[in-house]
PDB file of C-alpha atoms in Angstrom:
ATOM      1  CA  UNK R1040       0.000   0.000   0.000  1.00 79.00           C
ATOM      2  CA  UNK R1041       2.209   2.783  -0.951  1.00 88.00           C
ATOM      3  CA  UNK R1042       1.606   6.282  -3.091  1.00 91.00           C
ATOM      4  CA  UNK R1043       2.698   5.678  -6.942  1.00 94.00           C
ATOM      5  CA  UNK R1044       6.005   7.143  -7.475  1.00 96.00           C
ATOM      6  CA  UNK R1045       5.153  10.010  -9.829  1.00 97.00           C
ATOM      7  CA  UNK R1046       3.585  11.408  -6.697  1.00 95.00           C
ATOM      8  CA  UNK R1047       6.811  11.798  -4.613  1.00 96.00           C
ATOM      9  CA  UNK R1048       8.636  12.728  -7.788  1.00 98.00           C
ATOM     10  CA  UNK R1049       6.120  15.440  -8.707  1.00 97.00           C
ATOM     11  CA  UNK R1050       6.428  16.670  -4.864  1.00 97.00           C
ATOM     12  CA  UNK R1051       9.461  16.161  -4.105  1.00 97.00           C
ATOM     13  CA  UNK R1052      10.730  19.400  -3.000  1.00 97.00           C
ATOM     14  CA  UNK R1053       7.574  20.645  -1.221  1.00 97.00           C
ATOM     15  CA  UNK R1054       7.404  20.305   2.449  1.00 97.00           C
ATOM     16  CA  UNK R1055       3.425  21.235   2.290  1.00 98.00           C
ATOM     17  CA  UNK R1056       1.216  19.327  -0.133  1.00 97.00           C
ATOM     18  CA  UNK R1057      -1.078  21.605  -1.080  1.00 96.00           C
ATOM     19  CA  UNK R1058      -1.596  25.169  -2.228  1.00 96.00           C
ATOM     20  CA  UNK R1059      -0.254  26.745   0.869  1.00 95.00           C
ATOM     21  CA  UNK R1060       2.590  28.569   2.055  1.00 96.00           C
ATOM     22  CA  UNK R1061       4.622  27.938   5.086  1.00 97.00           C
ATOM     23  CA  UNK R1062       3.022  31.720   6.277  1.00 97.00           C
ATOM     24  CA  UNK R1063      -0.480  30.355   5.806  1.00 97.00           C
ATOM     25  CA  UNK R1064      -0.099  27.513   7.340  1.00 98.00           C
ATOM     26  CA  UNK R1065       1.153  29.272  10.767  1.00 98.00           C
ATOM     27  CA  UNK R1066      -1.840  31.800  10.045  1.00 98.00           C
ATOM     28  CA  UNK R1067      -4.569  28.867  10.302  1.00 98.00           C
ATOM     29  CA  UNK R1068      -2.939  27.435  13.370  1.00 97.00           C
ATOM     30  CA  UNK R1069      -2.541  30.562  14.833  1.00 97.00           C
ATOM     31  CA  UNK R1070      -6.412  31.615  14.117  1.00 97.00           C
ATOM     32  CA  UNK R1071      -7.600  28.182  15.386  1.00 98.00           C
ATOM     33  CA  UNK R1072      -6.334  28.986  18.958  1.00 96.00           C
ATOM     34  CA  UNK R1073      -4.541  26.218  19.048  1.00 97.00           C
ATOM     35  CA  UNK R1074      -2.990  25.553  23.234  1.00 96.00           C
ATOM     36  CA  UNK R1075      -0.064  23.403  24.553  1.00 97.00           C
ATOM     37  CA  UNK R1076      -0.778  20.216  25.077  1.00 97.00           C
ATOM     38  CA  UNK R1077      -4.115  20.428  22.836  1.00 98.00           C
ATOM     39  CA  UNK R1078      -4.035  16.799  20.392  1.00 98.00           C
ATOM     40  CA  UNK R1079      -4.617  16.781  16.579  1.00 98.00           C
ATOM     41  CA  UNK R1080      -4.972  14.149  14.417  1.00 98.00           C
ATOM     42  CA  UNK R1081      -4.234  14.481  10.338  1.00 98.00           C
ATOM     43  CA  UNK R1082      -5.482  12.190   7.678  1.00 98.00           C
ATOM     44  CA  UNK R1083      -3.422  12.556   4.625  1.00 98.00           C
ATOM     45  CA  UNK R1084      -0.866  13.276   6.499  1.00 98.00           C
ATOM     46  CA  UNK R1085       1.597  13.931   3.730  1.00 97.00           C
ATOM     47  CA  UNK R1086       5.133  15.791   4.672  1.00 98.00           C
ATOM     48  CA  UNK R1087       3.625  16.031   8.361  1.00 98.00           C
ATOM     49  CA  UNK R1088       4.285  19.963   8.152  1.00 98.00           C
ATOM     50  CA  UNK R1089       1.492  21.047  10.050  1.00 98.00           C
ATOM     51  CA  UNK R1090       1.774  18.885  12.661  1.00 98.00           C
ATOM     52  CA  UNK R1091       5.556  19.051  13.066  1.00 98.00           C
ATOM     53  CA  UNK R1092       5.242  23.198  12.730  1.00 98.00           C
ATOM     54  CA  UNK R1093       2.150  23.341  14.860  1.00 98.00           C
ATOM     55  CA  UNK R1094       4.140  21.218  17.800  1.00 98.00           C
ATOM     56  CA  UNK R1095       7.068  23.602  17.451  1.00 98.00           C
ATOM     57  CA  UNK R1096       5.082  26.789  17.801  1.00 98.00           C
ATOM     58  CA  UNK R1097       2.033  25.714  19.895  1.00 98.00           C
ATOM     59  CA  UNK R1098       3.226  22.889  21.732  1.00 98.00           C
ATOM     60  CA  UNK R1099       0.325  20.697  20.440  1.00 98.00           C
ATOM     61  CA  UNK R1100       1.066  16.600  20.305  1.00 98.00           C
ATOM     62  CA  UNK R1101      -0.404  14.694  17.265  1.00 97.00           C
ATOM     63  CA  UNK R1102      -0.764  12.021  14.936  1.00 98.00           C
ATOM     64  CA  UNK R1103      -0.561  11.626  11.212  1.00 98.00           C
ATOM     65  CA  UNK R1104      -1.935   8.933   8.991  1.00 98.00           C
ATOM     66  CA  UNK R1105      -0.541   8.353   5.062  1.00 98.00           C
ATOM     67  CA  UNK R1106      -0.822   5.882   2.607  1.00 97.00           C
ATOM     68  CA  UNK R1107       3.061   7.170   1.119  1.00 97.00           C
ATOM     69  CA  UNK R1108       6.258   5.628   2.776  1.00 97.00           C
ATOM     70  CA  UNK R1109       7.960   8.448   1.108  1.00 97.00           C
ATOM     71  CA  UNK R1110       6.183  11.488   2.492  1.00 98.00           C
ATOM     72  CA  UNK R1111       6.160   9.402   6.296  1.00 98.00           C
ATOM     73  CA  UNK R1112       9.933   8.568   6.138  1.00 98.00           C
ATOM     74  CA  UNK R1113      10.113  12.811   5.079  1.00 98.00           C
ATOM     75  CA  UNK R1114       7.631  13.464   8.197  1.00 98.00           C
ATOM     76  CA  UNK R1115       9.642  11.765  10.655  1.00 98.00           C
ATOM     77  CA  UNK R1116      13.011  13.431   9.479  1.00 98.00           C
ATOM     78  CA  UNK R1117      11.312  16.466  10.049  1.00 98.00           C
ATOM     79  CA  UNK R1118       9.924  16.047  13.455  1.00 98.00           C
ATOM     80  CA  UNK R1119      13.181  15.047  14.663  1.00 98.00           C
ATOM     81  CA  UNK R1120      15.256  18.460  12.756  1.00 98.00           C
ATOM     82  CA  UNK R1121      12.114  20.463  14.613  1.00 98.00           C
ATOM     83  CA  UNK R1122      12.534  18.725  17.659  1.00 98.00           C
ATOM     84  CA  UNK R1123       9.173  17.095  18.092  1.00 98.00           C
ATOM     85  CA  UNK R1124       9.686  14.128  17.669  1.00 97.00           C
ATOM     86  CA  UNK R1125       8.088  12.805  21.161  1.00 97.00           C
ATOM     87  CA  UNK R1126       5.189  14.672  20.573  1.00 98.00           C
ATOM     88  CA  UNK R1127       4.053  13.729  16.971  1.00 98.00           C
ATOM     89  CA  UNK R1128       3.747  10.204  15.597  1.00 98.00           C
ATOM     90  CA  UNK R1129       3.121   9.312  11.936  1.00 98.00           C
ATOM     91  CA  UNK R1130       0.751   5.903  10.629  1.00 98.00           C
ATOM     92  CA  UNK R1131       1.346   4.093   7.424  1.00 98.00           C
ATOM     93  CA  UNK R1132      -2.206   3.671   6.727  1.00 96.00           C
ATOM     94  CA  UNK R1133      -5.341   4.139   4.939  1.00 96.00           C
ATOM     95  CA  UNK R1134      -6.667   7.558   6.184  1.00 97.00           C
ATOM     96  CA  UNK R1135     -10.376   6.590   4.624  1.00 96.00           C
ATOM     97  CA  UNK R1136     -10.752   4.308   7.496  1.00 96.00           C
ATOM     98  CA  UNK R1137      -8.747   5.594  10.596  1.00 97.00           C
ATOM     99  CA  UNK R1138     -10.746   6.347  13.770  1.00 97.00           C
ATOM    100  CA  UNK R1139      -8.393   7.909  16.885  1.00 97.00           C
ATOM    101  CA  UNK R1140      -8.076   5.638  19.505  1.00 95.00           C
ATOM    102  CA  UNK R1141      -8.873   8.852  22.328  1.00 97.00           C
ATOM    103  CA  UNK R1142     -11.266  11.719  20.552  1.00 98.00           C
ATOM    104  CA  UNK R1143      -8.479  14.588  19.738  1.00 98.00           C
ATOM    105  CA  UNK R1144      -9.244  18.431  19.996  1.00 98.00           C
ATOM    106  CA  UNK R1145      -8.526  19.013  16.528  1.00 98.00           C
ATOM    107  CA  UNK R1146      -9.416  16.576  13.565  1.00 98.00           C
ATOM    108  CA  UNK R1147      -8.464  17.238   9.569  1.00 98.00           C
ATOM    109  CA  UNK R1148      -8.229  16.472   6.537  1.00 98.00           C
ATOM    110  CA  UNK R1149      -6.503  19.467   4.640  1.00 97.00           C
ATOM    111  CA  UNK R1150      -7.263  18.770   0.627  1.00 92.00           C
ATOM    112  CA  UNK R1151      -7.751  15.130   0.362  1.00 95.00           C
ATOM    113  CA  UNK R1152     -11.754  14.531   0.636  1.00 96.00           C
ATOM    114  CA  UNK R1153     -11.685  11.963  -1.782  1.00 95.00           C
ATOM    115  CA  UNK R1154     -10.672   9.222   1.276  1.00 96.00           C
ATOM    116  CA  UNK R1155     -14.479  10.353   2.489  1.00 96.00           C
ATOM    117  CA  UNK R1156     -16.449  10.104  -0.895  1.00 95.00           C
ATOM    118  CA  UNK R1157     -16.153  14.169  -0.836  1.00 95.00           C
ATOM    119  CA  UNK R1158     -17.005  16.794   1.924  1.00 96.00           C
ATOM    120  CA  UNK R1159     -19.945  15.399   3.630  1.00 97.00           C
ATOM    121  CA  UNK R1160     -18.158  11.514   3.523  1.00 98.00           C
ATOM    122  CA  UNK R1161     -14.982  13.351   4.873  1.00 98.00           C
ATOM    123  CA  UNK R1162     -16.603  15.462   7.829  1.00 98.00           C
ATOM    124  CA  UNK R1163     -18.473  11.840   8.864  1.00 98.00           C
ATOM    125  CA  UNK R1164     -15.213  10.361   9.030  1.00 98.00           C
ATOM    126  CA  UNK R1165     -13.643  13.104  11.154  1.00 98.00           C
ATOM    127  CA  UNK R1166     -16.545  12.674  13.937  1.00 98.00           C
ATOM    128  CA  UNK R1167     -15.301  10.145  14.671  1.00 98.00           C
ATOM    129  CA  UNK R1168     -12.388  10.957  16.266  1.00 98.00           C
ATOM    130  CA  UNK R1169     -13.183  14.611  17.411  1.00 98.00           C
ATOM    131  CA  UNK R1170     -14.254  15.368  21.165  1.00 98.00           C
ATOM    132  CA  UNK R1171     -17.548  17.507  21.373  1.00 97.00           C
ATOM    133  CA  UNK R1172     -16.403  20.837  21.302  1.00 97.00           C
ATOM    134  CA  UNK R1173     -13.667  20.609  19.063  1.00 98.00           C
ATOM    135  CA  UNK R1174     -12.598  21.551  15.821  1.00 98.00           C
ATOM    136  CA  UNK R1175     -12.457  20.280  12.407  1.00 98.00           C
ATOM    137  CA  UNK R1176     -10.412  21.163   9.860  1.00 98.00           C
ATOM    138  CA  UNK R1177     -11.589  20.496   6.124  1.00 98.00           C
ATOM    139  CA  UNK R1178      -9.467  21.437   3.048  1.00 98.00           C
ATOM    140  CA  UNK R1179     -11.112  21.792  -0.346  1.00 97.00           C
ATOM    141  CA  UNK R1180     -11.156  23.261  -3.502  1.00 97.00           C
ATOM    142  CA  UNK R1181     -13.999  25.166  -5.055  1.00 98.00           C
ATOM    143  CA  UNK R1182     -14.746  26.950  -8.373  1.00 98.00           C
ATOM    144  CA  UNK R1183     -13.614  30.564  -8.403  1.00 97.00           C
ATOM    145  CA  UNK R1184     -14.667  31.148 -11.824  1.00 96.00           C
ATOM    146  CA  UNK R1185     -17.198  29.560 -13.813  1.00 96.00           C
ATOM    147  CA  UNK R1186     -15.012  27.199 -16.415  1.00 97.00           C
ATOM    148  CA  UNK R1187     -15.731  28.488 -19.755  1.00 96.00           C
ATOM    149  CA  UNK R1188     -15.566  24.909 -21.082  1.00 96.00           C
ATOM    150  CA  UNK R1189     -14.924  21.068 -21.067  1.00 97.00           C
ATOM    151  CA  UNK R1190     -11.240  21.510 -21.712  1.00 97.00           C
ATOM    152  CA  UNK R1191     -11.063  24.030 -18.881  1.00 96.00           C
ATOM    153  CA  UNK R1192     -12.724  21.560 -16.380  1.00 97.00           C
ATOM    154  CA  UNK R1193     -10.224  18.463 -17.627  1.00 96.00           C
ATOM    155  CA  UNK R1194      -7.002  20.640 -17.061  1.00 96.00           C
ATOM    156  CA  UNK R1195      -8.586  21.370 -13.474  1.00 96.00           C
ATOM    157  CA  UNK R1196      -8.402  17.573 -12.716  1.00 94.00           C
ATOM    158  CA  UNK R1197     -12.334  17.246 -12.740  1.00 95.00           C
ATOM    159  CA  UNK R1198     -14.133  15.292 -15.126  1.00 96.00           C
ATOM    160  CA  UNK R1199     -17.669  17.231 -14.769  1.00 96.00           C
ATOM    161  CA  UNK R1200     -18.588  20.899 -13.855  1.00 95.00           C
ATOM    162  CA  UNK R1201     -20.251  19.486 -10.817  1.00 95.00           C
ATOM    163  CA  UNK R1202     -16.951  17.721  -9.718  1.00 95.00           C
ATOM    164  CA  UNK R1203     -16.161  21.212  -7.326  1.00 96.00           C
ATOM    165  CA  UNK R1204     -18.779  23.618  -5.463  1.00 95.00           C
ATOM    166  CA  UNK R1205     -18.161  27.175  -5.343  1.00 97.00           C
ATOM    167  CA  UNK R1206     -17.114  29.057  -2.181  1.00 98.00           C
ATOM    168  CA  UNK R1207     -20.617  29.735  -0.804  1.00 98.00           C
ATOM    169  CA  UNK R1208     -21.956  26.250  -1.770  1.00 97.00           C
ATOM    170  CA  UNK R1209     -19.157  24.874   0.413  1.00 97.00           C
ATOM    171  CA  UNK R1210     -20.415  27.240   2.812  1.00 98.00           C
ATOM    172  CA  UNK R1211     -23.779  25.466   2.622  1.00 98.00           C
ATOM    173  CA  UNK R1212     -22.957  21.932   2.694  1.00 97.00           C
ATOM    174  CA  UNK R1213     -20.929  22.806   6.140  1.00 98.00           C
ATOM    175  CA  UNK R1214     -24.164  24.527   7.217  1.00 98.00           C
ATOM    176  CA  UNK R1215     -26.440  21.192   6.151  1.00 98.00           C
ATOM    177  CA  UNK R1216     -24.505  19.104   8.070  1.00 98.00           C
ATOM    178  CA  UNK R1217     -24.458  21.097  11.346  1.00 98.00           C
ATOM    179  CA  UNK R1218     -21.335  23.101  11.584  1.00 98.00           C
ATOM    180  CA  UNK R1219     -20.823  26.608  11.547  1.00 98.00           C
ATOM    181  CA  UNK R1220     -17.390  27.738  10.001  1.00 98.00           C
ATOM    182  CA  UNK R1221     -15.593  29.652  12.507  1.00 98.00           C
ATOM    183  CA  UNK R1222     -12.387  30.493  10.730  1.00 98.00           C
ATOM    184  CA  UNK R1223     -11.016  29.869   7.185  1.00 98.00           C
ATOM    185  CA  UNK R1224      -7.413  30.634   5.552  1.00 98.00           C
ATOM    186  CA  UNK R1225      -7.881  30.552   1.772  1.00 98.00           C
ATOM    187  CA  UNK R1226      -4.715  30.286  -1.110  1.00 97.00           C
ATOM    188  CA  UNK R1227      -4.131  32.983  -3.810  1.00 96.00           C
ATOM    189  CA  UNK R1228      -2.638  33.069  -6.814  1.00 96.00           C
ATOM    190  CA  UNK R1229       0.743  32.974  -5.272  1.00 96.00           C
ATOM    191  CA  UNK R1230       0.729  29.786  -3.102  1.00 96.00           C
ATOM    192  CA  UNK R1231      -0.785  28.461  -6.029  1.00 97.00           C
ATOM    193  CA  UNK R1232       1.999  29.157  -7.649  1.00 97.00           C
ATOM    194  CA  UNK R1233       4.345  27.844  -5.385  1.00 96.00           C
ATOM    195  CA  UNK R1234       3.022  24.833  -5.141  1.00 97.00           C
ATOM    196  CA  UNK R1235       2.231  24.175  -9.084  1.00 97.00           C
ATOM    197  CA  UNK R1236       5.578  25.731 -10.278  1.00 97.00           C
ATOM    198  CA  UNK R1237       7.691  24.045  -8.069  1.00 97.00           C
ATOM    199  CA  UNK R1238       6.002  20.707  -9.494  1.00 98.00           C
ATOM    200  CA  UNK R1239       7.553  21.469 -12.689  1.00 98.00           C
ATOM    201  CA  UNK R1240      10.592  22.187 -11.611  1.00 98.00           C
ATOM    202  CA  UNK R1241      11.096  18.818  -9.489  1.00 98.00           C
ATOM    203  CA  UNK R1242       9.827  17.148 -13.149  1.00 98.00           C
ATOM    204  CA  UNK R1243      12.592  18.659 -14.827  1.00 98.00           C
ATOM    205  CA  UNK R1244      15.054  17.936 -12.204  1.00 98.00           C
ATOM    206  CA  UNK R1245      14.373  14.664 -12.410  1.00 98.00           C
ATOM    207  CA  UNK R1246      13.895  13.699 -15.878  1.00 98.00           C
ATOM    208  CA  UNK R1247      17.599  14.983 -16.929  1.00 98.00           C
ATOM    209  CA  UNK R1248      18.803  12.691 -14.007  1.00 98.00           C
ATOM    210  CA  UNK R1249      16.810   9.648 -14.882  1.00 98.00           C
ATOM    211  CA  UNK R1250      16.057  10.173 -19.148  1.00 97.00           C
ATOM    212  CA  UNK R1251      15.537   6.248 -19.736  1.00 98.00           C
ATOM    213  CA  UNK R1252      13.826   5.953 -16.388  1.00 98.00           C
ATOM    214  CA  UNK R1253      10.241   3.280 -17.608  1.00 98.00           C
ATOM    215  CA  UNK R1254       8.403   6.829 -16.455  1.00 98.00           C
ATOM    216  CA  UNK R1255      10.391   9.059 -18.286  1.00 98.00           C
ATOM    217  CA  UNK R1256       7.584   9.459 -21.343  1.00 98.00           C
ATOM    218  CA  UNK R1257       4.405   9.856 -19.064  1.00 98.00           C
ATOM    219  CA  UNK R1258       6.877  12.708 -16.646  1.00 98.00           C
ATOM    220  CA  UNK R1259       8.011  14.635 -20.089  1.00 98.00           C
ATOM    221  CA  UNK R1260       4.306  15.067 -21.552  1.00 98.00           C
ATOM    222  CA  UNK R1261       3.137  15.748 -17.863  1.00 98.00           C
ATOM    223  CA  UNK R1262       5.909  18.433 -18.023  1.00 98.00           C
ATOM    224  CA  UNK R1263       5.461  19.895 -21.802  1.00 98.00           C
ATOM    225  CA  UNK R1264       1.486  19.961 -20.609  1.00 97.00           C
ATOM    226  CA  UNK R1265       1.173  21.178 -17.643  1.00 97.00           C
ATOM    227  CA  UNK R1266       2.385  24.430 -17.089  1.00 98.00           C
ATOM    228  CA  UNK R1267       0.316  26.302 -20.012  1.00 98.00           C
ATOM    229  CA  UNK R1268      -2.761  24.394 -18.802  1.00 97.00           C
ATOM    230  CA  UNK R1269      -2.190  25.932 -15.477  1.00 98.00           C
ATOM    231  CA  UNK R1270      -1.689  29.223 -16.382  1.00 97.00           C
ATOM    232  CA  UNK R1271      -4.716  29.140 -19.139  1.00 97.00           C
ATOM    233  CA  UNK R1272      -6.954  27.527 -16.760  1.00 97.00           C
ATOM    234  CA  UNK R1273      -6.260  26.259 -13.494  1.00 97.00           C
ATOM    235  CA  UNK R1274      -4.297  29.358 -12.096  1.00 96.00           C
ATOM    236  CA  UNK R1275      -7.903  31.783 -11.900  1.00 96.00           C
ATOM    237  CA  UNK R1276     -10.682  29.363 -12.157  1.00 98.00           C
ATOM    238  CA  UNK R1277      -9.930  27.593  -8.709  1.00 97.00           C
ATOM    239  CA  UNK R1278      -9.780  28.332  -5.381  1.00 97.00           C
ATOM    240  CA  UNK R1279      -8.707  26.285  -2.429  1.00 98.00           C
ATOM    241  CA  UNK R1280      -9.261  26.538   1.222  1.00 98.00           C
ATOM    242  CA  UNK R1281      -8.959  25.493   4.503  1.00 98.00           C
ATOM    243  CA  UNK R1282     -12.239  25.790   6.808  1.00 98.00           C
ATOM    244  CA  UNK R1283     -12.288  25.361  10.830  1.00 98.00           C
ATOM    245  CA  UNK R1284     -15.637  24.146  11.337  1.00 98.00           C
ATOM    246  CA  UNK R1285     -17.360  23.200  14.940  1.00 98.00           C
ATOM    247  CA  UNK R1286     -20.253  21.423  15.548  1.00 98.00           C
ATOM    248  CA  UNK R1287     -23.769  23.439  16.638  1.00 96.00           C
TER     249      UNK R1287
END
């Protein structure tokens, strides 16, 4: 049970996995209130970068549960360079089915609703770890801009219009299920950038160090594709957040 490798290549360099930066990262953890001592448990764990950050500057313990040996054996490297590594613990596992053994104060899933089914499948699996009273942390994308066609929703990585909600229909599936969002950190343009850009870069990197690599092909028309698809498309029709949702 392991990620496929084009994952770890694509990512390589990125310590978070998603369209954040390290500064909006500390601004959600900072605007959840987070305490010493207070426990958080991440599905999708990737890198581990929140919770390895998030222990450093709030003191928080945690666990994080990944299907990728790669990003783990990356999260425990870094735990240990931020000094935290008694306090956070990463799972080889399938996040889609994890419970916590003791409900934690924080539960999330930061951009990887898919192991749920999508949002509502996603927030049912966090329950089930979170103590009354605590918070939830969802990541997801939404449409920004209404895509102007088929091609445009393709080179967003959704098959159908209806694969992504906009902002305030996000808004009103947390509100159907019972939660009222309490705080939300949203990417721009920027971390977008960041985190597409330096895809293509690790690509690159990699392809004139491994050029008769059995990947090689699929990695050079990923890399020839990719970045004028994001910049025609994918840079200012989507949007991507992270909510902090509690339970009425």
């Amino acid at each position: 049970m392991d990620l496929p490798r084009s994952f770890t290549i694509r990512e390589s360099s990125h310590r978070i996995l998603n369209p954040f930066t390290p500064e909006k990262l500390a601004t959600l953890g900072a605007a959840i209130g987070l305490r010493p001592g207070a426990t958080v448990l991440d599905l999708c764990c990737g890198k581990g970068e929140l919770l390895c950050t998030w222990s450093r500057d709030h003191g928080i313990a945690g666990t994080g549960v990944d299907i990728s040996t790669v990003f783990l054996a990356a999260a425990r490297e870094r735990a240990a360079e931020l000094g935290v590594g008694e306090r956070v613990r990463f799972t080889h596992g399938d996040a889609s089915t994890y419970v916590a053994g003791e409900p934690v104060d924080v539960a999330a899933c930061v951009g990887a609703t898919w192991i749920g089914g999508g949002t509502a499948g996603t927030v049912a699996l966090l329950e089930r770890s979170l103590r009354p009273g605590g918070t939830m942390l969802i990541g997801e994308v939404f449409w920004r801009a209404e895509p102007p066609s088929q091609e445009a929703v393709e080179a967003c990585h959704a098959t159908s219009r209806d694969d992504f909600g906009t902002l305030p229909g996000l808004f009103e599936v947390f509100d159907g299920l019972g939660y009222d969002v309490v705080e939300m950190v949203l990417a721009d343009e920027d971390s977008w950038d960041r985190y597409y850009a330096a895809q293509w870069r690790n690509l690159r990197t990699w392809l004139d160090a491994n050029p008769d690599d059995e990947l090689a092909p699929e990695l050079r028309a990923e890399l020839s594709r990719e970045p004028m698809r994001y910049v025609r498309f994918r840079r200012h029709l989507l949007g991507w957040g992270v909510f902090a949702l509690m339970k009425r």
